[in-house]
């Protein structure tokens, strides 16, 4: 499956959740395999 590439810039204060929000967005868009998530949940 061919995926479209997208460059995103996230700006905000320290400890405002930028990494968490970005990671959640990537996961919801299918950019992170479910197996990878399961590995980190252990």
PDB file of N, CA and C in Angstrom:
ATOM      1  N   UNK A   1       0.847  -1.180   0.000  1.00  0.00           N
ATOM      2  CA  UNK A   1       0.000   0.000   0.000  1.00  0.00           C
ATOM      3  C   UNK A   1       0.891   1.240   0.000  1.00  0.00           C
ATOM      4  N   UNK A   2       0.631   2.142  -0.901  1.00  0.00           N
ATOM      5  CA  UNK A   2       1.391   3.379  -1.003  1.00  0.00           C
ATOM      6  C   UNK A   2       0.783   4.422  -0.076  1.00  0.00           C
ATOM      7  N   UNK A   3       1.608   5.014   0.774  1.00  0.00           N
ATOM      8  CA  UNK A   3       1.112   5.998   1.735  1.00  0.00           C
ATOM      9  C   UNK A   3       1.590   7.387   1.352  1.00  0.00           C
ATOM     10  N   UNK A   4       0.754   8.361   1.592  1.00  0.00           N
ATOM     11  CA  UNK A   4       1.090   9.747   1.344  1.00  0.00           C
ATOM     12  C   UNK A   4       1.963  10.264   2.478  1.00  0.00           C
ATOM     13  N   UNK A   5       2.993  11.024   2.145  1.00  0.00           N
ATOM     14  CA  UNK A   5       3.874  11.609   3.152  1.00  0.00           C
ATOM     15  C   UNK A   5       3.363  12.995   3.525  1.00  0.00           C
ATOM     16  N   UNK A   6       3.522  13.331   4.795  1.00  0.00           N
ATOM     17  CA  UNK A   6       3.062  14.622   5.293  1.00  0.00           C
ATOM     18  C   UNK A   6       4.073  15.140   6.305  1.00  0.00           C
ATOM     19  N   UNK A   7       4.518  16.364   6.123  1.00  0.00           N
ATOM     20  CA  UNK A   7       5.413  17.000   7.089  1.00  0.00           C
ATOM     21  C   UNK A   7       4.575  17.890   7.997  1.00  0.00           C
ATOM     22  N   UNK A   8       4.758  17.725   9.302  1.00  0.00           N
ATOM     23  CA  UNK A   8       3.978  18.479  10.281  1.00  0.00           C
ATOM     24  C   UNK A   8       4.929  19.115  11.283  1.00  0.00           C
ATOM     25  N   UNK A   9       4.662  20.364  11.635  1.00  0.00           N
ATOM     26  CA  UNK A   9       5.419  21.055  12.674  1.00  0.00           C
ATOM     27  C   UNK A   9       4.475  21.299  13.836  1.00  0.00           C
ATOM     28  N   UNK A  10       4.888  20.858  15.030  1.00  0.00           N
ATOM     29  CA  UNK A  10       4.077  21.041  16.233  1.00  0.00           C
ATOM     30  C   UNK A  10       4.844  21.979  17.159  1.00  0.00           C
ATOM     31  N   UNK A  11       4.215  23.091  17.502  1.00  0.00           N
ATOM     32  CA  UNK A  11       4.852  24.107  18.336  1.00  0.00           C
ATOM     33  C   UNK A  11       4.053  24.247  19.628  1.00  0.00           C
ATOM     34  N   UNK A  12       4.759  24.350  20.743  1.00  0.00           N
ATOM     35  CA  UNK A  12       4.077  24.550  22.016  1.00  0.00           C
ATOM     36  C   UNK A  12       5.069  24.616  23.155  1.00  0.00           C
ATOM     37  N   UNK A  13       4.557  24.924  24.327  1.00  0.00           N
ATOM     38  CA  UNK A  13       5.378  25.037  25.527  1.00  0.00           C
ATOM     39  C   UNK A  13       5.889  23.669  25.962  1.00  0.00           C
ATOM     40  N   UNK A  14       6.911  23.674  26.807  1.00  0.00           N
ATOM     41  CA  UNK A  14       7.467  22.454  27.385  1.00  0.00           C
ATOM     42  C   UNK A  14       6.376  21.751  28.192  1.00  0.00           C
ATOM     43  N   UNK A  15       6.329  20.427  28.106  1.00  0.00           N
ATOM     44  CA  UNK A  15       5.359  19.602  28.843  1.00  0.00           C
ATOM     45  C   UNK A  15       3.901  19.922  28.502  1.00  0.00           C
ATOM     46  N   UNK A  16       3.651  20.337  27.261  1.00  0.00           N
ATOM     47  CA  UNK A  16       2.271  20.626  26.867  1.00  0.00           C
ATOM     48  C   UNK A  16       1.624  19.465  26.117  1.00  0.00           C
ATOM     49  N   UNK A  17       2.362  18.346  25.921  1.00  0.00           N
ATOM     50  CA  UNK A  17       1.786  17.163  25.286  1.00  0.00           C
ATOM     51  C   UNK A  17       2.014  17.063  23.791  1.00  0.00           C
ATOM     52  N   UNK A  18       3.013  17.742  23.281  1.00  0.00           N
ATOM     53  CA  UNK A  18       3.276  17.711  21.835  1.00  0.00           C
ATOM     54  C   UNK A  18       3.612  16.306  21.350  1.00  0.00           C
ATOM     55  N   UNK A  19       4.510  15.632  22.048  1.00  0.00           N
ATOM     56  CA  UNK A  19       4.914  14.281  21.634  1.00  0.00           C
ATOM     57  C   UNK A  19       3.771  13.291  21.773  1.00  0.00           C
ATOM     58  N   UNK A  20       3.017  13.408  22.852  1.00  0.00           N
ATOM     59  CA  UNK A  20       1.879  12.515  23.075  1.00  0.00           C
ATOM     60  C   UNK A  20       0.832  12.693  21.982  1.00  0.00           C
ATOM     61  N   UNK A  21       0.510  13.932  21.667  1.00  0.00           N
ATOM     62  CA  UNK A  21      -0.482  14.224  20.631  1.00  0.00           C
ATOM     63  C   UNK A  21      -0.010  13.742  19.265  1.00  0.00           C
ATOM     64  N   UNK A  22       1.258  13.992  18.949  1.00  0.00           N
ATOM     65  CA  UNK A  22       1.807  13.571  17.664  1.00  0.00           C
ATOM     66  C   UNK A  22       1.830  12.053  17.549  1.00  0.00           C
ATOM     67  N   UNK A  23       2.248  11.376  18.610  1.00  0.00           N
ATOM     68  CA  UNK A  23       2.262   9.914  18.610  1.00  0.00           C
ATOM     69  C   UNK A  23       0.878   9.329  18.445  1.00  0.00           C
ATOM     70  N   UNK A  24      -0.108   9.927  19.116  1.00  0.00           N
ATOM     71  CA  UNK A  24      -1.490   9.455  18.999  1.00  0.00           C
ATOM     72  C   UNK A  24      -2.003   9.647  17.571  1.00  0.00           C
ATOM     73  N   UNK A  25      -1.678  10.772  16.967  1.00  0.00           N
ATOM     74  CA  UNK A  25      -2.094  11.042  15.587  1.00  0.00           C
ATOM     75  C   UNK A  25      -1.491  10.020  14.624  1.00  0.00           C
ATOM     76  N   UNK A  26      -0.201   9.735  14.785  1.00  0.00           N
ATOM     77  CA  UNK A  26       0.460   8.751  13.922  1.00  0.00           C
ATOM     78  C   UNK A  26      -0.174   7.377  14.102  1.00  0.00           C
ATOM     79  N   UNK A  27      -0.450   6.999  15.352  1.00  0.00           N
ATOM     80  CA  UNK A  27      -1.076   5.703  15.630  1.00  0.00           C
ATOM     81  C   UNK A  27      -2.467   5.621  14.994  1.00  0.00           C
ATOM     82  N   UNK A  28      -3.270   6.657  15.152  1.00  0.00           N
ATOM     83  CA  UNK A  28      -4.624   6.662  14.603  1.00  0.00           C
ATOM     84  C   UNK A  28      -4.624   6.612  13.074  1.00  0.00           C
ATOM     85  N   UNK A  29      -3.583   7.140  12.452  1.00  0.00           N
ATOM     86  CA  UNK A  29      -3.481   7.132  10.987  1.00  0.00           C
ATOM     87  C   UNK A  29      -2.854   5.848  10.454  1.00  0.00           C
ATOM     88  N   UNK A  30      -2.495   4.933  11.351  1.00  0.00           N
ATOM     89  CA  UNK A  30      -1.933   3.659  10.917  1.00  0.00           C
ATOM     90  C   UNK A  30      -0.438   3.678  10.682  1.00  0.00           C
ATOM     91  N   UNK A  31       0.253   4.674  11.204  1.00  0.00           N
ATOM     92  CA  UNK A  31       1.691   4.775  11.002  1.00  0.00           C
ATOM     93  C   UNK A  31       2.510   3.914  11.937  1.00  0.00           C
ATOM     94  N   UNK A  32       1.876   3.383  12.984  1.00  0.00           N
ATOM     95  CA  UNK A  32       2.562   2.519  13.943  1.00  0.00           C
ATOM     96  C   UNK A  32       1.835   1.181  13.961  1.00  0.00           C
ATOM     97  N   UNK A  33       2.586   0.104  13.762  1.00  0.00           N
ATOM     98  CA  UNK A  33       1.986  -1.231  13.740  1.00  0.00           C
ATOM     99  C   UNK A  33       1.463  -1.605  15.128  1.00  0.00           C
ATOM    100  N   UNK A  34       0.354  -2.322  15.166  1.00  0.00           N
ATOM    101  CA  UNK A  34      -0.242  -2.744  16.429  1.00  0.00           C
ATOM    102  C   UNK A  34       0.733  -3.595  17.230  1.00  0.00           C
ATOM    103  N   UNK A  35       1.537  -4.394  16.547  1.00  0.00           N
ATOM    104  CA  UNK A  35       2.521  -5.243  17.229  1.00  0.00           C
ATOM    105  C   UNK A  35       3.555  -4.396  17.974  1.00  0.00           C
ATOM    106  N   UNK A  36       3.949  -3.287  17.394  1.00  0.00           N
ATOM    107  CA  UNK A  36       4.902  -2.393  18.047  1.00  0.00           C
ATOM    108  C   UNK A  36       4.315  -1.829  19.336  1.00  0.00           C
ATOM    109  N   UNK A  37       3.061  -1.426  19.291  1.00  0.00           N
ATOM    110  CA  UNK A  37       2.390  -0.895  20.483  1.00  0.00           C
ATOM    111  C   UNK A  37       2.309  -1.974  21.554  1.00  0.00           C
ATOM    112  N   UNK A  38       1.955  -3.186  21.172  1.00  0.00           N
ATOM    113  CA  UNK A  38       1.840  -4.285  22.135  1.00  0.00           C
ATOM    114  C   UNK A  38       3.181  -4.581  22.792  1.00  0.00           C
ATOM    115  N   UNK A  39       4.269  -4.443  22.031  1.00  0.00           N
ATOM    116  CA  UNK A  39       5.603  -4.694  22.577  1.00  0.00           C
ATOM    117  C   UNK A  39       5.924  -3.694  23.693  1.00  0.00           C
ATOM    118  N   UNK A  40       5.548  -2.435  23.510  1.00  0.00           N
ATOM    119  CA  UNK A  40       5.829  -1.415  24.515  1.00  0.00           C
ATOM    120  C   UNK A  40       4.869  -1.480  25.695  1.00  0.00           C
ATOM    121  N   UNK A  41       3.693  -2.061  25.512  1.00  0.00           N
ATOM    122  CA  UNK A  41       2.741  -2.188  26.612  1.00  0.00           C
ATOM    123  C   UNK A  41       3.195  -3.214  27.638  1.00  0.00           C
ATOM    124  N   UNK A  42       4.052  -4.166  27.227  1.00  0.00           N
ATOM    125  CA  UNK A  42       4.536  -5.196  28.154  1.00  0.00           C
ATOM    126  C   UNK A  42       5.527  -4.652  29.079  1.00  0.00           C
TER     127      UNK A  42
END
